[in-house]
Amino acid sequence: MVSTASVDDVRILEFPQHGDSRGHLVAIEGAKDIPFEIRRVFYIYGSDGDVVRGQHANRKSDFVLINVCGTCKVRAVDAEGNERVFTLDRPNIGVYLPRMIWKDMYEFSPDCVMLVLSSEHYNSAEYIRSIEEFRN
Ligand code: TYD
C-alpha cells in the first residue's frame, strides 16, 4: 500500500540568490534547501509551447522542478482530484512535488530549461502513467 499525498503538500521553494556585480549564483544542498537527499538530476529542454510533459505520478520519487532558464506551468493533482497550478518563472524558485502527486508540465517557453532533482534513481516501474490507475 502506497501512502497518498495532498496538493496542499506541493509548495514553491525559494532559494537564496548570491548575487553581486558579476551575476547570480544559486546553491541547493540535499536535505537542507530541499526536503530530501538528491539521488538523481535530469533536465528537460526543447519542448514546444503546445507540448504537455510529465503526465504521471510516482510511487516512490519526490521531485523539485526548477526552471533555470525560461518559464512553464506545472499542474499538480492529488488522488482526490484536487488541483493546483504553479508558474515557474524565476531561476531561484522550485516546486516541491512529493510522491503520489500527478504532474503535468506545459506552456514551455522556447528557452525553457527545467532542472529536476529527485529523491530516487530512475525506475520506470514506479511510474503511474494512467490517471485512472492513479485515482484508484
Ligand atoms: P519521460 O518520463 O517520458 O519524460 P517526461 O516525464 O519529462 O515527459 O522520459 C523520457 C525518456 O527518458 C524515457 O525514455 C525514459 C527516459 N528517462 C531516463 O532514462 N531516466 C530518467 O531519469 C527519466 C526521468 C527519463
PDB file of N, CA and C in Angstrom, residues 15-81:
ATOM      1  N   PHE A  15      14.923  29.834  -3.283  1.00  0.00           N
ATOM      2  CA  PHE A  15      16.316  29.620  -2.915  1.00  0.00           C
ATOM      3  C   PHE A  15      17.043  30.969  -2.846  1.00  0.00           C
ATOM      4  N   PRO A  16      17.951  31.129  -1.871  1.00  0.00           N
ATOM      5  CA  PRO A  16      18.689  32.391  -1.774  1.00  0.00           C
ATOM      6  C   PRO A  16      19.548  32.610  -3.018  1.00  0.00           C
ATOM      7  N   GLN A  17      19.559  33.849  -3.487  1.00  0.00           N
ATOM      8  CA  GLN A  17      20.424  34.218  -4.624  1.00  0.00           C
ATOM      9  C   GLN A  17      21.660  34.899  -4.079  1.00  0.00           C
ATOM     10  N   HIS A  18      22.810  34.367  -4.447  1.00  0.00           N
ATOM     11  CA  HIS A  18      24.061  35.006  -4.055  1.00  0.00           C
ATOM     12  C   HIS A  18      24.495  35.869  -5.230  1.00  0.00           C
ATOM     13  N   GLY A  19      23.943  37.084  -5.287  1.00  0.00           N
ATOM     14  CA  GLY A  19      24.230  37.938  -6.430  1.00  0.00           C
ATOM     15  C   GLY A  19      25.213  39.033  -6.086  1.00  0.00           C
ATOM     16  N   ASP A  20      26.025  39.390  -7.041  1.00  0.00           N
ATOM     17  CA  ASP A  20      26.861  40.575  -6.919  1.00  0.00           C
ATOM     18  C   ASP A  20      27.069  41.133  -8.322  1.00  0.00           C
ATOM     19  N   SER A  21      28.001  42.025  -8.485  1.00  0.00           N
ATOM     20  CA  SER A  21      28.164  42.694  -9.781  1.00  0.00           C
ATOM     21  C   SER A  21      28.528  41.716 -10.900  1.00  0.00           C
ATOM     22  N   ARG A  22      28.971  40.504 -10.540  1.00  0.00           N
ATOM     23  CA  ARG A  22      29.360  39.515 -11.556  1.00  0.00           C
ATOM     24  C   ARG A  22      28.182  38.688 -12.052  1.00  0.00           C
ATOM     25  N   GLY A  23      27.039  38.778 -11.327  1.00  0.00           N
ATOM     26  CA  GLY A  23      25.877  37.960 -11.694  1.00  0.00           C
ATOM     27  C   GLY A  23      25.349  37.208 -10.490  1.00  0.00           C
ATOM     28  N   HIS A  24      24.611  36.132 -10.748  1.00  0.00           N
ATOM     29  CA  HIS A  24      23.920  35.415  -9.667  1.00  0.00           C
ATOM     30  C   HIS A  24      24.415  33.988  -9.541  1.00  0.00           C
ATOM     31  N   LEU A  25      24.213  33.431  -8.360  1.00  0.00           N
ATOM     32  CA  LEU A  25      24.528  32.032  -8.094  1.00  0.00           C
ATOM     33  C   LEU A  25      23.483  31.508  -7.115  1.00  0.00           C
ATOM     34  N   VAL A  26      22.929  30.341  -7.426  1.00  0.00           N
ATOM     35  CA  VAL A  26      22.002  29.674  -6.506  1.00  0.00           C
ATOM     36  C   VAL A  26      22.606  28.325  -6.152  1.00  0.00           C
ATOM     37  N   ALA A  27      22.698  28.028  -4.868  1.00  0.00           N
ATOM     38  CA  ALA A  27      23.230  26.738  -4.401  1.00  0.00           C
ATOM     39  C   ALA A  27      22.096  25.971  -3.725  1.00  0.00           C
ATOM     40  N   ILE A  28      21.992  24.681  -4.053  1.00  0.00           N
ATOM     41  CA  ILE A  28      20.944  23.840  -3.470  1.00  0.00           C
ATOM     42  C   ILE A  28      21.594  22.609  -2.883  1.00  0.00           C
ATOM     43  N   GLU A  29      21.442  22.415  -1.581  1.00  0.00           N
ATOM     44  CA  GLU A  29      22.021  21.257  -0.907  1.00  0.00           C
ATOM     45  C   GLU A  29      20.913  20.304  -0.495  1.00  0.00           C
ATOM     46  N   GLY A  30      21.129  19.010  -0.803  1.00  0.00           N
ATOM     47  CA  GLY A  30      20.146  17.984  -0.480  1.00  0.00           C
ATOM     48  C   GLY A  30      19.845  17.948   1.003  1.00  0.00           C
ATOM     49  N   ALA A  31      18.563  17.775   1.330  1.00  0.00           N
ATOM     50  CA  ALA A  31      18.082  17.655   2.715  1.00  0.00           C
ATOM     51  C   ALA A  31      18.251  18.941   3.530  1.00  0.00           C
ATOM     52  N   LYS A  32      18.783  19.994   2.890  1.00  0.00           N
ATOM     53  CA  LYS A  32      18.874  21.294   3.575  1.00  0.00           C
ATOM     54  C   LYS A  32      17.952  22.293   2.883  1.00  0.00           C
ATOM     55  N   ASP A  33      18.220  22.540   1.611  1.00  0.00           N
ATOM     56  CA  ASP A  33      17.419  23.514   0.870  1.00  0.00           C
ATOM     57  C   ASP A  33      16.175  22.879   0.276  1.00  0.00           C
ATOM     58  N   ILE A  34      16.188  21.548   0.163  1.00  0.00           N
ATOM     59  CA  ILE A  34      15.022  20.811  -0.326  1.00  0.00           C
ATOM     60  C   ILE A  34      14.755  19.659   0.648  1.00  0.00           C
ATOM     61  N   PRO A  35      13.538  19.089   0.629  1.00  0.00           N
ATOM     62  CA  PRO A  35      13.166  18.146   1.698  1.00  0.00           C
ATOM     63  C   PRO A  35      13.680  16.719   1.529  1.00  0.00           C
ATOM     64  N   PHE A  36      14.658  16.464   0.650  1.00  0.00           N
ATOM     65  CA  PHE A  36      15.163  15.096   0.501  1.00  0.00           C
ATOM     66  C   PHE A  36      16.617  15.128   0.052  1.00  0.00           C
ATOM     67  N   GLU A  37      17.292  13.984   0.227  1.00  0.00           N
ATOM     68  CA  GLU A  37      18.632  13.806  -0.333  1.00  0.00           C
ATOM     69  C   GLU A  37      18.486  13.591  -1.850  1.00  0.00           C
ATOM     70  N   ILE A  38      19.403  14.137  -2.619  1.00  0.00           N
ATOM     71  CA  ILE A  38      19.297  14.072  -4.088  1.00  0.00           C
ATOM     72  C   ILE A  38      20.009  12.813  -4.596  1.00  0.00           C
ATOM     73  N   ARG A  39      19.256  11.950  -5.315  1.00  0.00           N
ATOM     74  CA  ARG A  39      19.868  10.759  -5.918  1.00  0.00           C
ATOM     75  C   ARG A  39      19.930  10.861  -7.438  1.00  0.00           C
ATOM     76  N   ARG A  40      19.208  11.823  -8.001  1.00  0.00           N
ATOM     77  CA  ARG A  40      19.133  11.889  -9.470  1.00  0.00           C
ATOM     78  C   ARG A  40      18.895  13.328  -9.887  1.00  0.00           C
ATOM     79  N   VAL A  41      19.546  13.715 -10.978  1.00  0.00           N
ATOM     80  CA  VAL A  41      19.351  15.033 -11.593  1.00  0.00           C
ATOM     81  C   VAL A  41      19.123  14.804 -13.076  1.00  0.00           C
ATOM     82  N   PHE A  42      18.072  15.399 -13.622  1.00  0.00           N
ATOM     83  CA  PHE A  42      17.931  15.403 -15.079  1.00  0.00           C
ATOM     84  C   PHE A  42      17.353  16.732 -15.503  1.00  0.00           C
ATOM     85  N   TYR A  43      17.417  17.019 -16.797  1.00  0.00           N
ATOM     86  CA  TYR A  43      16.865  18.286 -17.255  1.00  0.00           C
ATOM     87  C   TYR A  43      16.145  18.107 -18.568  1.00  0.00           C
ATOM     88  N   ILE A  44      15.175  18.990 -18.767  1.00  0.00           N
ATOM     89  CA  ILE A  44      14.247  18.924 -19.892  1.00  0.00           C
ATOM     90  C   ILE A  44      14.362  20.238 -20.658  1.00  0.00           C
ATOM     91  N   TYR A  45      14.504  20.161 -21.969  1.00  0.00           N
ATOM     92  CA  TYR A  45      14.578  21.385 -22.774  1.00  0.00           C
ATOM     93  C   TYR A  45      14.113  21.061 -24.183  1.00  0.00           C
ATOM     94  N   GLY A  46      13.838  22.109 -24.955  1.00  0.00           N
ATOM     95  CA  GLY A  46      13.439  21.907 -26.347  1.00  0.00           C
ATOM     96  C   GLY A  46      12.000  21.460 -26.506  1.00  0.00           C
ATOM     97  N   SER A  47      11.160  21.694 -25.493  1.00  0.00           N
ATOM     98  CA  SER A  47       9.747  21.327 -25.607  1.00  0.00           C
ATOM     99  C   SER A  47       8.963  22.493 -26.197  1.00  0.00           C
ATOM    100  N   ASP A  48       8.139  22.210 -27.203  1.00  0.00           N
ATOM    101  CA  ASP A  48       7.306  23.255 -27.805  1.00  0.00           C
ATOM    102  C   ASP A  48       6.225  23.708 -26.826  1.00  0.00           C
ATOM    103  N   GLY A  49       5.701  24.907 -27.093  1.00  0.00           N
ATOM    104  CA  GLY A  49       4.716  25.517 -26.197  1.00  0.00           C
ATOM    105  C   GLY A  49       3.419  24.742 -26.087  1.00  0.00           C
ATOM    106  N   ASP A  50       3.115  23.886 -27.074  1.00  0.00           N
ATOM    107  CA  ASP A  50       1.864  23.131 -27.015  1.00  0.00           C
ATOM    108  C   ASP A  50       2.055  21.702 -26.493  1.00  0.00           C
ATOM    109  N   VAL A  51       3.258  21.404 -26.024  1.00  0.00           N
ATOM    110  CA  VAL A  51       3.559  20.053 -25.515  1.00  0.00           C
ATOM    111  C   VAL A  51       3.174  19.958 -24.043  1.00  0.00           C
ATOM    112  N   VAL A  52       2.651  18.802 -23.651  1.00  0.00           N
ATOM    113  CA  VAL A  52       2.434  18.521 -22.224  1.00  0.00           C
ATOM    114  C   VAL A  52       3.366  17.375 -21.835  1.00  0.00           C
ATOM    115  N   ARG A  53       4.259  17.622 -20.883  1.00  0.00           N
ATOM    116  CA  ARG A  53       5.178  16.588 -20.397  1.00  0.00           C
ATOM    117  C   ARG A  53       4.715  16.113 -19.023  1.00  0.00           C
ATOM    118  N   GLY A  54       5.432  15.157 -18.494  1.00  0.00           N
ATOM    119  CA  GLY A  54       5.053  14.591 -17.202  1.00  0.00           C
ATOM    120  C   GLY A  54       3.948  13.593 -17.426  1.00  0.00           C
ATOM    121  N   GLN A  55       2.738  13.966 -17.035  1.00  0.00           N
ATOM    122  CA  GLN A  55       1.570  13.092 -17.185  1.00  0.00           C
ATOM    123  C   GLN A  55       1.806  11.745 -16.508  1.00  0.00           C
ATOM    124  N   HIS A  56       2.280  11.836 -15.285  1.00  0.00           N
ATOM    125  CA  HIS A  56       2.465  10.639 -14.474  1.00  0.00           C
ATOM    126  C   HIS A  56       2.522  11.020 -12.998  1.00  0.00           C
ATOM    127  N   ALA A  57       2.395  10.000 -12.167  1.00  0.00           N
ATOM    128  CA  ALA A  57       2.686  10.111 -10.736  1.00  0.00           C
ATOM    129  C   ALA A  57       3.756   9.069 -10.427  1.00  0.00           C
ATOM    130  N   ASN A  58       4.411   9.230  -9.285  1.00  0.00           N
ATOM    131  CA  ASN A  58       5.473   8.300  -8.892  1.00  0.00           C
ATOM    132  C   ASN A  58       5.166   7.707  -7.531  1.00  0.00           C
ATOM    133  N   ARG A  59       5.328   6.406  -7.433  1.00  0.00           N
ATOM    134  CA  ARG A  59       5.047   5.743  -6.155  1.00  0.00           C
ATOM    135  C   ARG A  59       6.103   6.061  -5.102  1.00  0.00           C
ATOM    136  N   LYS A  60       7.359   6.287  -5.535  1.00  0.00           N
ATOM    137  CA  LYS A  60       8.457   6.428  -4.558  1.00  0.00           C
ATOM    138  C   LYS A  60       9.212   7.740  -4.626  1.00  0.00           C
ATOM    139  N   SER A  61       9.230   8.388  -5.810  1.00  0.00           N
ATOM    140  CA  SER A  61      10.133   9.532  -6.003  1.00  0.00           C
ATOM    141  C   SER A  61       9.489  10.853  -5.612  1.00  0.00           C
ATOM    142  N   ASP A  62      10.227  11.648  -4.881  1.00  0.00           N
ATOM    143  CA  ASP A  62       9.886  13.050  -4.643  1.00  0.00           C
ATOM    144  C   ASP A  62      10.720  13.885  -5.616  1.00  0.00           C
ATOM    145  N   PHE A  63      10.177  15.043  -6.011  1.00  0.00           N
ATOM    146  CA  PHE A  63      10.853  15.874  -7.002  1.00  0.00           C
ATOM    147  C   PHE A  63      10.865  17.344  -6.588  1.00  0.00           C
ATOM    148  N   VAL A  64      11.885  18.058  -7.062  1.00  0.00           N
ATOM    149  CA  VAL A  64      11.853  19.525  -7.103  1.00  0.00           C
ATOM    150  C   VAL A  64      12.149  19.922  -8.541  1.00  0.00           C
ATOM    151  N   LEU A  65      11.279  20.742  -9.121  1.00  0.00           N
ATOM    152  CA  LEU A  65      11.400  21.205 -10.505  1.00  0.00           C
ATOM    153  C   LEU A  65      11.812  22.679 -10.477  1.00  0.00           C
ATOM    154  N   ILE A  66      12.846  23.009 -11.238  1.00  0.00           N
ATOM    155  CA  ILE A  66      13.381  24.374 -11.268  1.00  0.00           C
ATOM    156  C   ILE A  66      13.589  24.780 -12.723  1.00  0.00           C
ATOM    157  N   ASN A  67      13.062  25.890 -13.127  1.00  0.00           N
ATOM    158  CA  ASN A  67      13.375  26.411 -14.461  1.00  0.00           C
ATOM    159  C   ASN A  67      14.604  27.303 -14.346  1.00  0.00           C
ATOM    160  N   VAL A  68      15.751  26.758 -14.682  1.00  0.00           N
ATOM    161  CA  VAL A  68      16.979  27.552 -14.611  1.00  0.00           C
ATOM    162  C   VAL A  68      17.003  28.589 -15.729  1.00  0.00           C
ATOM    163  N   CYS A  69      16.180  28.360 -16.749  1.00  0.00           N
ATOM    164  CA  CYS A  69      16.016  29.334 -17.839  1.00  0.00           C
ATOM    165  C   CYS A  69      14.590  29.192 -18.358  1.00  0.00           C
ATOM    166  N   GLY A  70      13.949  30.300 -18.709  1.00  0.00           N
ATOM    167  CA  GLY A  70      12.625  30.246 -19.314  1.00  0.00           C
ATOM    168  C   GLY A  70      11.523  29.993 -18.301  1.00  0.00           C
ATOM    169  N   THR A  71      10.348  29.689 -18.828  1.00  0.00           N
ATOM    170  CA  THR A  71       9.154  29.561 -17.990  1.00  0.00           C
ATOM    171  C   THR A  71       8.301  28.387 -18.452  1.00  0.00           C
ATOM    172  N   CYS A  72       7.508  27.869 -17.533  1.00  0.00           N
ATOM    173  CA  CYS A  72       6.439  26.923 -17.866  1.00  0.00           C
ATOM    174  C   CYS A  72       5.483  26.852 -16.686  1.00  0.00           C
ATOM    175  N   LYS A  73       4.423  26.109 -16.879  1.00  0.00           N
ATOM    176  CA  LYS A  73       3.479  25.867 -15.791  1.00  0.00           C
ATOM    177  C   LYS A  73       3.581  24.418 -15.339  1.00  0.00           C
ATOM    178  N   VAL A  74       3.239  24.184 -14.085  1.00  0.00           N
ATOM    179  CA  VAL A  74       3.214  22.842 -13.518  1.00  0.00           C
ATOM    180  C   VAL A  74       1.850  22.652 -12.854  1.00  0.00           C
ATOM    181  N   ARG A  75       1.138  21.622 -13.297  1.00  0.00           N
ATOM    182  CA  ARG A  75      -0.146  21.286 -12.679  1.00  0.00           C
ATOM    183  C   ARG A  75       0.056  20.078 -11.773  1.00  0.00           C
ATOM    184  N   ALA A  76      -0.370  20.202 -10.527  1.00  0.00           N
ATOM    185  CA  ALA A  76      -0.288  19.096  -9.569  1.00  0.00           C
ATOM    186  C   ALA A  76      -1.702  18.669  -9.225  1.00  0.00           C
ATOM    187  N   VAL A  77      -1.926  17.357  -9.245  1.00  0.00           N
ATOM    188  CA  VAL A  77      -3.248  16.812  -8.945  1.00  0.00           C
ATOM    189  C   VAL A  77      -3.063  15.692  -7.931  1.00  0.00           C
ATOM    190  N   ASP A  78      -3.930  15.650  -6.906  1.00  0.00           N
ATOM    191  CA  ASP A  78      -3.836  14.529  -5.963  1.00  0.00           C
ATOM    192  C   ASP A  78      -4.900  13.485  -6.272  1.00  0.00           C
ATOM    193  N   ALA A  79      -4.851  12.389  -5.548  1.00  0.00           N
ATOM    194  CA  ALA A  79      -5.736  11.247  -5.849  1.00  0.00           C
ATOM    195  C   ALA A  79      -7.207  11.582  -5.618  1.00  0.00           C
ATOM    196  N   GLU A  80      -7.453  12.661  -4.837  1.00  0.00           N
ATOM    197  CA  GLU A  80      -8.832  13.116  -4.617  1.00  0.00           C
ATOM    198  C   GLU A  80      -9.338  13.966  -5.781  1.00  0.00           C
ATOM    199  N   GLY A  81      -8.428  14.331  -6.697  1.00  0.00           N
ATOM    200  CA  GLY A  81      -8.807  15.183  -7.821  1.00  0.00           C
ATOM    201  C   GLY A  81      -8.587  16.667  -7.562  1.00  0.00           C
TER     202      GLY A  81
END
